[in-house]
Amino acid sequence: MEDNILEIINLNKNYDKFKLCDINITLPRGYIMGFVGANGAGKTTTIKLIMNMIRRDSGKINVIGKDNIKYEIPIKNKTGYVGEQPVFYDDLTVGWTANFAGKFYSDWDGAAFNELLTRFGVDKTKKIKQLSKGMRMKTALAIALSHRPEFLILDEPTSGLDPVIRDELLDILMEFIQDERHGVFFSSHITSDIEKIADYVTLIDNGKIIFSEEKDKILNDWKLVKGDINKSDDYRDDLVGLKVSKTGFSGIVKDIDAFKACHDMSLLTIDKISLDDVLLHLAKKENQK
Amino acid sequence: MRHLVIKDLYVNRKYMSFVLLFLAAILVLKGSSAPMVLFGVGITSYGVLIRSCYYDDKDRGDIFLRTLPIKASTIVLSKYILGISVLFIVVAICLLFAILSGQNLDIYFASFAFSILAISIVYAIYLPIFFKYGYVKAATSQSVLFIIIMGASFGFKELINITNFPVPVNQLHRFLTPLINFINEISRSNIILLLTLSAVSLVILAVSAKLSIKFYDAGK
Amino acid sequence: MFIPISNNNPRPLYEQISEGIKTKILRGELMPGDALPSIRQLAQDLKTSVITTKRAYFELEQQKLIVMRPGKGSFVADYDVDEITSLSLRKIQQQMREIVDEAKRTGVLREDLENIFYKILEEEYCGR
């Protein structure tokens, strides 16, 4: 138990027009999990439930080995959070905000915070409202990292940011994970970020988990199969998430050897798969019908 | 808790200093009178509270707070403590002016007593609405509420003045007598009045706080 | 430690990494007993996932090229040169067989195949 930094068991949350259904996710310590899905698939809702910012209807969430409601305060004391649009009080300076936040953490390290700000190039004396989106994210990240957390939760931290900042973030996360007691849970619809550094990938679609697996297993084992349009029906049963366009079709094969055994491969091309392909084929199925 | 209150005061620092200066200017220029004090105390403390709620809503500071290791109940209670703190600050300032200008403090105690009660009732109604429905919806009811409560408290104060007159003998009389006797009793000394109404205010606020925490928890 | 890896390479990343390290070992850039970067450090350096580098190291351990000592790190093993050589010869033989099969299937002439082979040899071993 202790060795999972995050454990979600049969989590449910109902809204009028949307529901999270039986979410199960396990992330061992020492690893990064990428949480992918289309906008509105339920990523932010799940993260808010983990942070106990909203109440779950049923199920269980353990963070750092403890129930996230019962042990909310000690868990938050050891958790760093960066939201999609980091929010603070606009009229306060970066320094004041951090100082304020630091008052609530038992292990706040002001020196570490200052170092991070210098590294990120954020001016401590600037007001939050004067910061660009990237600077805000960096400020949130600096605060999230300066109280010696064990667990980092990031909700779309890279959306709307330029590639340079995104790359810096990946560096920071890799640095954080050098301690094998740590863990990172990080949602993004930019799959390339996750494709690089995540150890595990969880795909959520329409409030349901499609899969939660080792990333390498997916990228190495699954293949993208493409072929001519006329033949698409022959493969309908054996391809996952078959997509048909004007010129051809494509789909995912989870066991290429079994597939090869029962189909003539000379008319098909087999490609290495990317997370984007996975997302395109497995998410938003309702649009294809 | 302390840091949350300080944060709210700091976020409102410009507004606070402006209103306090304004209050001071009136006190100095016009000389203080009881209704003026009542009005000043009311508008200032109410204003700070509303504005701090506004900032939590506009900047979504609330979300920020929820990611910090702070209990939900602490976040809720801090708003009440903020309200009471501001009330104390403003009352203290008015008192200081009264002392400096060598006025009779007694009439101030009566004004303070009713200000505190009135403001507490406003807080007690406003905050649960805020924690349940958010700033925007609470805002629609706030102005109306403020006027009614302030008006009622003036009326209440007048009620005390007229209780010396013989009240017509009717059904109302029998109902009102104990209340009037009670008011007569406590208003004999303005200090007792102040203490009694402060205690009543605290009870009202405590009940409201309990409600707010419940709403805040359920609204998640 | 620099190891050439590419997303465009059809081979899995962990294989690219283990091959990269293997090359360094066989070329003598890394000597028996030399410490390798930790799994996590290498993941950070290459910006890959920890699981990927972990798997790469496991592969190398299975090939008896490195040893992993829990709590101490990973080191280049005292490998048996003959064993490694015969292992790679066997692998090369297999790959060549696949190439010849492919050539036969697609009707490439033996002569052309030989020419290609010598041309590549010329390019790769030129000046060595």
XYZ file of C-alpha atoms in Angstrom:
637
model
C 0.000 0.000 0.000
C 2.652 2.447 1.120
C 4.412 2.012 -2.167
C 1.724 3.562 -4.269
C 1.800 7.311 -4.266
C -1.648 7.413 -5.807
C -4.379 4.856 -5.710
C -7.878 5.457 -7.023
C -10.417 2.705 -6.534
C -13.866 2.641 -8.143
C -14.223 6.386 -8.029
C -17.563 7.869 -9.062
C -18.828 11.395 -9.381
C -22.121 12.402 -10.922
C -23.047 15.726 -12.404
C -26.174 16.562 -14.308
C -24.593 16.254 -17.710
C -21.430 14.360 -16.990
C -20.263 11.541 -14.835
C -17.022 9.925 -13.860
C -17.552 6.224 -13.869
C -15.590 3.655 -11.858
C -12.197 5.279 -12.149
C -9.297 3.019 -11.184
C -5.737 4.301 -11.283
C -2.587 3.131 -9.507
C 0.712 4.961 -9.596
C 3.697 3.479 -7.762
C 6.241 5.730 -6.107
C 9.160 6.747 -8.253
C 7.252 7.203 -11.479
C 5.468 9.720 -13.650
C 1.980 9.098 -14.926
C 0.591 11.019 -17.855
C -3.162 11.519 -17.806
C -4.493 12.082 -21.290
C -7.880 12.638 -22.804
C -9.809 15.119 -24.865
C -11.097 18.330 -23.330
C -14.089 17.542 -21.171
C -13.162 13.878 -20.806
C -12.920 14.229 -17.038
C -9.264 14.990 -16.390
C -9.756 18.098 -14.292
C -12.671 16.589 -12.383
C -10.532 13.596 -11.467
C -7.699 15.836 -10.339
C -10.034 17.996 -8.276
C -11.313 14.849 -6.613
C -7.752 13.776 -5.835
C -7.107 17.203 -4.303
C -10.412 16.967 -2.422
C -11.512 20.236 -3.974
C -14.775 18.524 -4.819
C -16.471 15.666 -3.026
C -16.598 12.193 -4.516
C -19.878 10.290 -4.595
C -18.300 6.915 -3.975
C -15.019 5.064 -4.191
C -11.692 5.582 -2.548
C -8.668 7.757 -3.171
C -5.383 7.160 -1.386
C -2.646 9.734 -1.779
C 0.785 8.913 -0.350
C -0.845 5.818 1.134
C -3.595 7.637 3.000
C -7.248 8.449 2.448
C -7.388 11.858 0.814
C -10.353 13.140 2.823
C -9.479 11.775 6.227
C -5.866 12.881 5.954
C -6.449 15.930 3.768
C -4.112 18.265 5.639
C -1.031 16.005 6.002
C -1.472 14.935 2.376
C -1.686 18.497 1.068
C 1.316 19.330 3.175
C 3.278 16.830 1.058
C 1.601 17.500 -2.280
C 2.457 20.150 -4.817
C -0.302 21.261 -7.166
C -0.142 23.248 -10.376
C -3.463 24.042 -12.007
C -4.285 24.744 -15.607
C -4.516 28.453 -14.977
C -2.591 28.976 -11.789
C -4.651 31.254 -9.570
C -3.508 33.593 -6.859
C -4.541 37.033 -5.780
C -3.854 39.290 -8.749
C -2.921 42.282 -6.689
C -0.260 40.572 -4.574
C 3.378 40.168 -5.510
C 5.000 36.822 -6.217
C 7.033 37.144 -3.042
C 4.027 37.954 -0.853
C 2.020 35.098 -2.322
C 4.778 32.562 -1.725
C 5.400 33.860 1.755
C 1.703 33.496 2.499
C 1.498 29.970 1.077
C 4.670 29.010 2.906
C 3.070 29.799 6.249
C 0.825 26.754 5.916
C 3.462 24.154 5.032
C 5.527 22.520 7.734
C 8.566 22.179 5.460
C 8.521 25.440 3.543
C 11.958 26.243 2.168
C 12.138 29.929 1.296
C 15.696 29.673 0.033
C 14.738 26.894 -2.369
C 11.842 29.019 -3.594
C 14.110 31.980 -4.294
C 16.528 29.742 -6.140
C 13.788 28.341 -8.320
C 12.501 31.832 -9.113
C 15.958 32.903 -10.176
C 16.315 29.812 -12.286
C 12.921 30.401 -13.890
C 13.603 34.094 -14.342
C 10.542 35.210 -12.397
C 10.753 38.594 -10.681
C 9.726 38.219 -7.051
C 8.599 41.815 -6.736
C 6.142 41.659 -9.617
C 2.453 41.470 -9.013
C 0.684 38.322 -10.144
C -1.400 40.288 -12.634
C 1.772 41.507 -14.351
C 2.935 37.961 -15.076
C 2.536 36.160 -18.386
C 0.849 32.782 -18.490
C 4.200 31.016 -18.556
C 5.496 33.034 -15.610
C 2.374 32.233 -13.633
C 2.872 28.549 -14.266
C 6.478 28.829 -13.184
C 5.465 30.665 -10.028
C 2.933 27.955 -9.237
C 5.551 25.307 -9.940
C 8.078 27.037 -7.695
C 5.552 27.166 -4.862
C 4.582 23.553 -5.491
C 8.210 22.440 -5.288
C 9.360 24.533 -2.339
C 7.657 22.701 0.495
C 9.481 19.431 -0.088
C 6.532 17.570 -1.558
C 6.537 13.870 -2.313
C 3.772 14.045 -4.851
C 3.199 16.498 -7.671
C -0.146 16.917 -9.376
C -0.223 19.005 -12.504
C -3.403 19.778 -14.373
C -2.638 20.745 -17.962
C 0.458 22.662 -16.902
C 1.721 22.995 -20.458
C -1.402 24.094 -22.271
C -0.895 27.378 -24.023
C 2.819 27.503 -23.262
C 5.649 27.662 -25.748
C 7.887 24.646 -26.400
C 10.835 26.111 -24.490
C 8.895 26.442 -21.250
C 7.337 23.036 -21.763
C 10.760 21.523 -22.141
C 11.935 23.255 -18.962
C 8.988 21.761 -17.127
C 9.912 18.281 -18.304
C 13.424 18.871 -16.980
C 12.046 19.877 -13.619
C 9.826 16.825 -13.434
C 12.711 14.518 -14.307
C 14.747 16.190 -11.610
C 11.949 15.747 -9.107
C 11.651 12.066 -9.897
C 15.322 11.462 -9.175
C 14.129 10.697 -5.665
C 12.445 7.336 -5.991
C 10.036 8.116 -3.161
C 8.463 10.818 -5.298
C 5.698 10.589 -7.850
C 4.129 12.805 -10.517
C 0.596 12.755 -11.884
C 0.266 15.055 -14.794
C -2.583 15.669 -17.174
C -2.120 17.047 -20.635
C -3.653 16.954 -24.033
C -0.216 17.603 -25.499
C 0.751 13.980 -25.859
C 4.319 14.619 -26.965
C 5.198 15.842 -23.474
C 3.830 12.686 -21.946
C 5.319 10.505 -24.645
C 8.767 11.645 -23.631
C 8.903 11.299 -19.890
C 5.863 9.452 -18.564
C 6.306 5.935 -17.243
C 2.608 5.229 -17.233
C -0.190 6.551 -19.372
C -3.841 6.672 -18.424
C -6.390 7.518 -21.079
C -9.734 8.860 -19.991
C -12.643 9.369 -22.325
C -16.130 10.538 -21.528
C -15.641 9.904 -17.831
C -14.285 6.394 -18.234
C -10.769 5.035 -18.097
C -9.934 3.434 -21.441
C -6.609 2.098 -20.240
C -3.974 2.730 -17.603
C -0.711 1.077 -18.620
C 3.042 1.288 -18.893
C 3.755 3.700 -21.698
C 6.496 1.549 -23.231
C 4.155 -1.393 -23.417
C 1.731 0.650 -25.464
C 4.298 2.279 -27.720
C 6.277 -0.910 -28.333
C 3.532 -3.485 -28.583
C 0.679 -1.648 -30.193
C 0.885 -0.917 -33.878
C -0.876 1.385 -36.247
C -2.255 -0.431 -39.264
C -3.241 1.461 -42.386
C -4.786 0.277 -45.596
C -6.922 1.007 -48.614
C -10.450 2.206 -48.095
C -12.206 -0.594 -50.006
C -10.918 -3.194 -47.660
C -11.766 -1.571 -44.361
C -14.652 -3.932 -43.624
C -12.377 -6.955 -43.692
C -10.550 -5.670 -40.693
C -13.347 -4.114 -38.722
C -13.375 -6.878 -36.117
C -9.663 -7.005 -35.520
C -8.751 -3.336 -35.441
C -9.377 -1.145 -32.443
C -10.802 2.287 -33.077
C -11.074 1.850 -36.818
C -11.085 5.219 -38.538
C -12.121 5.518 -42.139
C -11.307 8.551 -44.253
C -11.780 9.278 -47.948
C -8.603 7.564 -48.992
C -7.978 4.867 -46.460
C -8.511 3.461 -43.041
C -6.396 3.117 -39.960
C -6.715 1.298 -36.697
C -4.807 0.021 -33.737
C -3.649 -3.533 -33.238
C -2.655 -4.629 -29.768
C -1.204 -7.995 -30.766
C 0.399 -7.651 -34.159
C 1.488 -11.293 -34.397
C -2.020 -12.597 -33.950
C -3.204 -10.054 -36.480
C -0.562 -11.078 -38.992
C -1.585 -14.687 -38.632
C -5.066 -14.113 -39.962
C -4.636 -11.298 -42.476
C -2.734 -10.802 -45.685
C -0.287 -8.112 -44.749
C 0.868 -7.241 -48.238
C -1.952 -4.720 -48.654
C -1.359 -3.066 -45.295
C 1.275 -0.874 -43.761
C 2.285 -1.257 -40.153
C 3.609 1.727 -38.258
C 5.070 2.442 -34.896
C 2.349 4.068 -32.839
C 2.412 7.436 -31.119
C 0.287 8.517 -28.175
C -1.456 10.892 -30.521
C -2.519 7.941 -32.668
C -3.772 6.193 -29.553
C -5.744 9.239 -28.508
C -7.181 9.764 -31.981
C -8.331 6.185 -32.305
C -9.528 5.432 -28.824
C -11.035 8.688 -27.634
C -14.291 10.283 -28.713
C -15.706 7.156 -30.210
C -19.159 8.630 -30.328
C -18.072 10.985 -33.114
C -17.317 8.127 -35.416
C -20.682 6.488 -35.299
C -6.212 31.314 10.521
C -4.212 34.389 11.456
C -2.470 34.340 8.088
C -5.753 34.072 6.224
C -7.129 37.124 8.026
C -3.920 39.068 7.475
C -4.052 38.073 3.802
C -7.613 39.425 3.505
C -6.656 42.660 5.209
C -3.601 42.953 2.982
C -5.570 42.284 -0.194
C -7.901 45.094 0.913
C -5.177 47.418 2.092
C -5.987 50.189 -0.365
C -9.694 50.075 0.314
C -9.108 49.887 4.059
C -6.863 52.913 4.132
C -9.198 54.878 1.899
C -12.251 54.178 4.012
C -10.460 54.791 7.279
C -9.169 58.102 5.979
C -12.664 59.015 4.866
C -14.039 58.060 8.243
C -11.362 60.060 10.001
C -12.033 63.063 7.795
C -15.717 63.013 8.663
C -15.005 62.626 12.326
C -12.568 65.505 12.295
C -14.483 67.885 10.048
C -18.052 67.239 11.056
C -17.529 66.120 14.583
C -18.811 62.724 15.465
C -22.377 61.896 16.089
C -23.847 58.570 17.002
C -25.657 57.823 13.704
C -22.543 58.812 11.830
C -20.509 56.334 13.824
C -23.078 53.664 13.252
C -23.006 54.311 9.554
C -19.218 54.474 9.365
C -18.677 51.314 11.345
C -21.231 49.507 9.262
C -20.115 50.524 5.825
C -16.439 50.005 6.510
C -16.494 46.563 8.014
C -19.132 45.325 5.624
C -17.149 46.693 2.707
C -13.948 44.924 3.660
C -15.689 41.610 4.099
C -17.546 41.852 0.797
C -14.410 42.855 -1.006
C -12.403 40.004 0.409
C -15.124 37.634 -0.753
C -15.030 39.385 -4.105
C -11.303 38.812 -4.450
C -11.620 35.164 -3.505
C -14.175 34.867 -6.259
C -12.652 37.046 -8.969
C -9.082 35.802 -8.649
C -10.384 32.373 -7.788
C -8.170 32.664 -4.749
C -10.461 30.139 -3.213
C -9.031 27.440 -5.504
C -5.542 28.471 -4.486
C -6.471 28.170 -0.816
C -7.957 24.734 -1.371
C -4.630 23.425 -2.671
C -2.851 24.531 0.497
C -2.965 22.408 3.640
C -5.802 24.398 5.190
C -8.990 22.887 6.574
C -12.183 23.902 4.804
C -13.613 25.017 8.145
C -10.612 27.287 8.717
C -11.182 28.964 5.371
C -14.822 29.570 6.278
C -14.148 30.744 9.817
C -11.430 33.118 8.674
C -14.074 35.221 6.944
C -15.974 35.566 10.203
C -12.828 36.423 12.113
C -12.004 38.963 9.419
C -15.403 40.592 9.835
C -15.081 40.778 13.584
C -11.501 42.069 13.365
C -12.423 44.885 11.037
C -15.355 45.753 13.269
C -13.016 46.008 16.222
C -10.531 48.156 14.341
C -13.199 50.620 13.242
C -14.829 50.751 16.659
C -11.440 51.348 18.239
C -10.727 54.225 15.885
C -14.079 55.891 16.568
C -13.551 55.440 20.265
C -10.139 57.009 20.023
C -11.619 60.055 18.322
C -14.318 60.329 20.934
C -11.776 60.192 23.725
C -9.502 62.698 22.018
C -12.354 65.116 21.476
C -13.452 64.666 25.075
C -16.988 63.601 24.308
C -19.323 61.624 26.452
C -18.470 58.022 25.674
C -21.752 56.693 26.924
C -23.773 57.485 23.829
C -21.073 55.819 21.768
C -21.491 52.571 23.580
C -25.107 52.446 22.549
C -24.189 53.160 18.938
C -21.483 50.553 18.965
C -23.813 48.024 20.479
C -26.328 48.405 17.678
C -23.668 48.643 14.991
C -22.178 45.392 16.139
C -25.535 43.666 16.255
C -26.569 45.010 12.864
C -23.314 44.126 11.163
C -23.265 40.689 12.745
C -26.719 39.986 11.388
C -25.599 41.119 7.943
C -22.532 38.859 8.116
C -24.578 36.021 9.474
C -26.935 36.159 6.521
C -24.439 37.103 3.838
C -21.666 34.582 4.467
C -23.710 31.383 4.251
C -25.187 32.673 0.985
C -21.673 33.415 -0.248
C -20.355 29.990 0.682
C -23.317 28.237 -0.864
C -23.866 30.202 -4.059
C -20.665 32.155 -4.588
C -20.046 35.856 -4.807
C -22.241 36.725 -7.748
C -25.477 35.412 -6.345
C -24.671 36.657 -2.882
C -24.010 40.075 -4.392
C -27.518 40.414 -5.756
C -29.011 40.087 -2.327
C -26.342 41.993 -0.477
C -27.374 45.578 -1.082
C -31.012 44.967 -0.286
C -30.037 43.061 2.786
C -27.706 45.792 3.931
C -30.305 48.520 3.657
C -32.983 46.500 5.389
C -30.750 45.522 8.272
C -29.338 48.981 8.786
C -32.816 50.448 8.582
C -34.133 47.905 11.034
C -31.380 48.602 13.489
C -32.143 52.309 13.417
C -35.733 51.412 14.001
C -34.762 49.163 16.849
C -32.812 51.955 18.415
C -35.827 54.260 18.104
C -37.905 51.555 19.722
C -35.854 51.951 22.845
C -36.429 55.663 22.884
C -40.170 55.264 22.637
C -40.440 52.554 25.248
C -40.611 55.256 27.894
C -43.942 56.294 26.493
C -47.045 54.434 27.625
C -47.805 51.724 25.105
C -51.464 51.286 24.203
C -53.009 48.352 25.946
C -53.633 45.692 23.340
C -52.504 42.253 22.270
C -49.216 43.613 21.072
C -48.554 45.053 24.474
C -48.672 41.712 26.221
C -46.362 40.247 23.651
C -43.933 43.109 23.707
C -43.796 43.756 27.435
C -41.162 41.188 28.320
C -39.030 42.298 25.416
C -39.434 45.934 26.296
C -38.679 45.237 29.923
C -35.585 43.381 28.841
C -34.484 46.191 26.623
C -35.184 48.714 29.357
C -33.177 46.587 31.704
C -30.138 46.352 29.528
C -30.295 49.845 28.171
C -30.131 51.319 31.625
C -26.403 51.065 31.244
C -25.005 51.443 27.780
C -22.056 49.259 28.677
C -24.316 46.407 29.658
C -26.194 46.997 26.439
C -22.951 46.769 24.496
C -21.913 43.575 26.213
C -25.317 41.949 25.868
C -25.708 42.758 22.202
C -22.127 41.663 21.523
C -22.881 38.330 23.141
C -26.068 38.005 21.102
C -24.057 38.855 17.978
C -21.516 36.168 18.737
C -24.237 33.564 19.116
C -25.789 34.605 15.814
C -22.393 34.461 14.101
C -21.611 31.057 15.582
C -24.856 29.621 14.249
C -24.218 31.194 10.858
C -20.638 29.878 10.779
C -21.846 26.382 11.403
C -24.249 26.749 8.513
C -21.518 28.180 6.260
C -19.181 25.277 6.944
C -21.945 22.864 6.102
C -22.742 24.668 2.852
C -19.086 24.947 1.895
C -18.509 21.254 2.442
C -21.613 20.203 0.554
C -21.016 22.603 -2.314
C -17.776 20.922 -3.285
C 26.417 10.009 -21.144
C 25.323 10.540 -24.711
C 23.369 7.821 -26.407
C 21.838 8.434 -29.801
C 18.124 7.782 -29.617
C 15.431 8.732 -32.055
C 11.687 8.550 -32.139
C 11.840 7.895 -35.858
C 13.813 4.748 -35.322
C 11.318 1.893 -35.520
C 13.120 0.020 -32.759
C 11.850 0.535 -29.232
C 13.602 3.210 -27.200
C 14.876 0.826 -24.551
C 16.554 -1.221 -27.270
C 18.157 1.876 -28.747
C 19.501 2.754 -25.326
C 20.799 -0.708 -24.506
C 22.369 -0.977 -27.951
C 23.971 2.422 -27.493
C 25.544 1.396 -24.206
C 26.527 -1.974 -25.623
C 28.354 -0.240 -28.452
C 30.216 1.928 -25.975
C 31.229 -1.132 -24.000
C 32.324 -3.171 -26.988
C 34.292 -0.263 -28.398
C 36.066 0.057 -25.096
C 34.686 3.512 -24.283
C 33.357 1.929 -21.134
C 35.621 -0.535 -19.373
C 34.705 -3.380 -17.048
C 34.133 -1.977 -13.553
C 33.171 1.474 -14.824
C 30.120 2.932 -13.127
C 27.117 3.676 -15.303
C 24.779 6.561 -14.562
C 21.877 5.587 -12.330
C 18.680 4.535 -14.044
C 16.996 7.769 -12.963
C 19.947 9.942 -13.917
C 20.107 8.408 -17.377
C 16.367 8.906 -17.811
C 16.806 12.567 -16.957
C 19.807 12.961 -19.264
C 18.061 11.342 -22.202
C 14.652 12.735 -21.255
C 13.034 9.355 -21.397
C 10.921 7.610 -18.821
C 12.496 5.783 -15.902
C 10.865 2.534 -16.969
C 12.534 2.808 -20.367
C 16.066 3.121 -19.001
C 15.317 0.489 -16.389
C 14.366 -1.952 -19.121
C 17.468 -1.036 -21.124
C 19.641 -1.874 -18.115
C 17.798 -5.146 -17.566
C 18.479 -6.115 -21.155
C 22.161 -5.354 -20.716
C 22.232 -7.321 -17.489
C 20.688 -10.302 -19.246
C 23.376 -10.095 -21.884
C 25.849 -10.177 -18.974
C 27.310 -6.845 -20.076
C 26.522 -4.987 -16.899
C 25.788 -5.843 -13.304
C 23.224 -4.017 -11.193
C 23.987 -3.797 -7.509
C 20.988 -2.658 -5.492
C 21.790 0.488 -3.582
C 25.167 0.879 -5.262
C 24.388 1.378 -8.909
C 25.218 -0.313 -12.172
C 28.652 -1.218 -13.470
C 30.134 -2.598 -16.647
C 30.599 -6.330 -16.098
C 33.700 -8.413 -16.561
C 32.180 -9.775 -19.716
C 33.486 -12.692 -21.733
C 34.577 -11.271 -25.092
C 34.164 -14.547 -26.935
C 30.663 -15.034 -25.641
C 29.623 -11.549 -26.655
C 31.218 -11.945 -30.067
C 29.559 -15.248 -30.793
C 26.281 -13.781 -29.623
C 26.511 -10.888 -32.024
C 27.696 -13.160 -34.851
C 24.630 -15.272 -34.369
C 22.445 -12.199 -34.450
C 24.125 -10.882 -37.596
C 23.695 -14.217 -39.278
C 20.008 -14.161 -38.539
C 19.581 -10.623 -39.800
C 21.435 -11.429 -43.010
C 19.202 -14.408 -43.563
C 16.197 -12.102 -43.272
C 17.720 -9.769 -45.838
C 18.348 -12.580 -48.262
C 14.808 -13.846 -47.767
C 13.458 -10.417 -48.507
C 15.618 -10.196 -51.642
C 14.444 -13.566 -52.879
C 10.823 -12.706 -52.244
C 11.025 -9.476 -54.168
C 13.106 -10.933 -56.986
C 16.366 -9.070 -56.351
C 19.265 -10.780 -58.125
C 22.091 -12.340 -56.151
C 24.542 -10.204 -58.042
C 22.786 -6.973 -57.053
C 22.635 -8.095 -53.453
C 26.354 -8.735 -53.419
C 27.021 -5.353 -54.960
C 24.958 -3.617 -52.313
C 26.732 -5.523 -49.595
C 30.209 -4.646 -50.840
C 29.240 -1.040 -51.354
C 28.070 -0.761 -47.768
C 31.233 -2.472 -46.554
C 33.256 0.003 -48.573
C 31.414 2.952 -47.027
C 31.457 1.727 -43.460
C 34.994 0.342 -43.275
C 36.640 2.964 -45.437
C 39.797 4.279 -43.772
C 39.776 1.855 -40.862
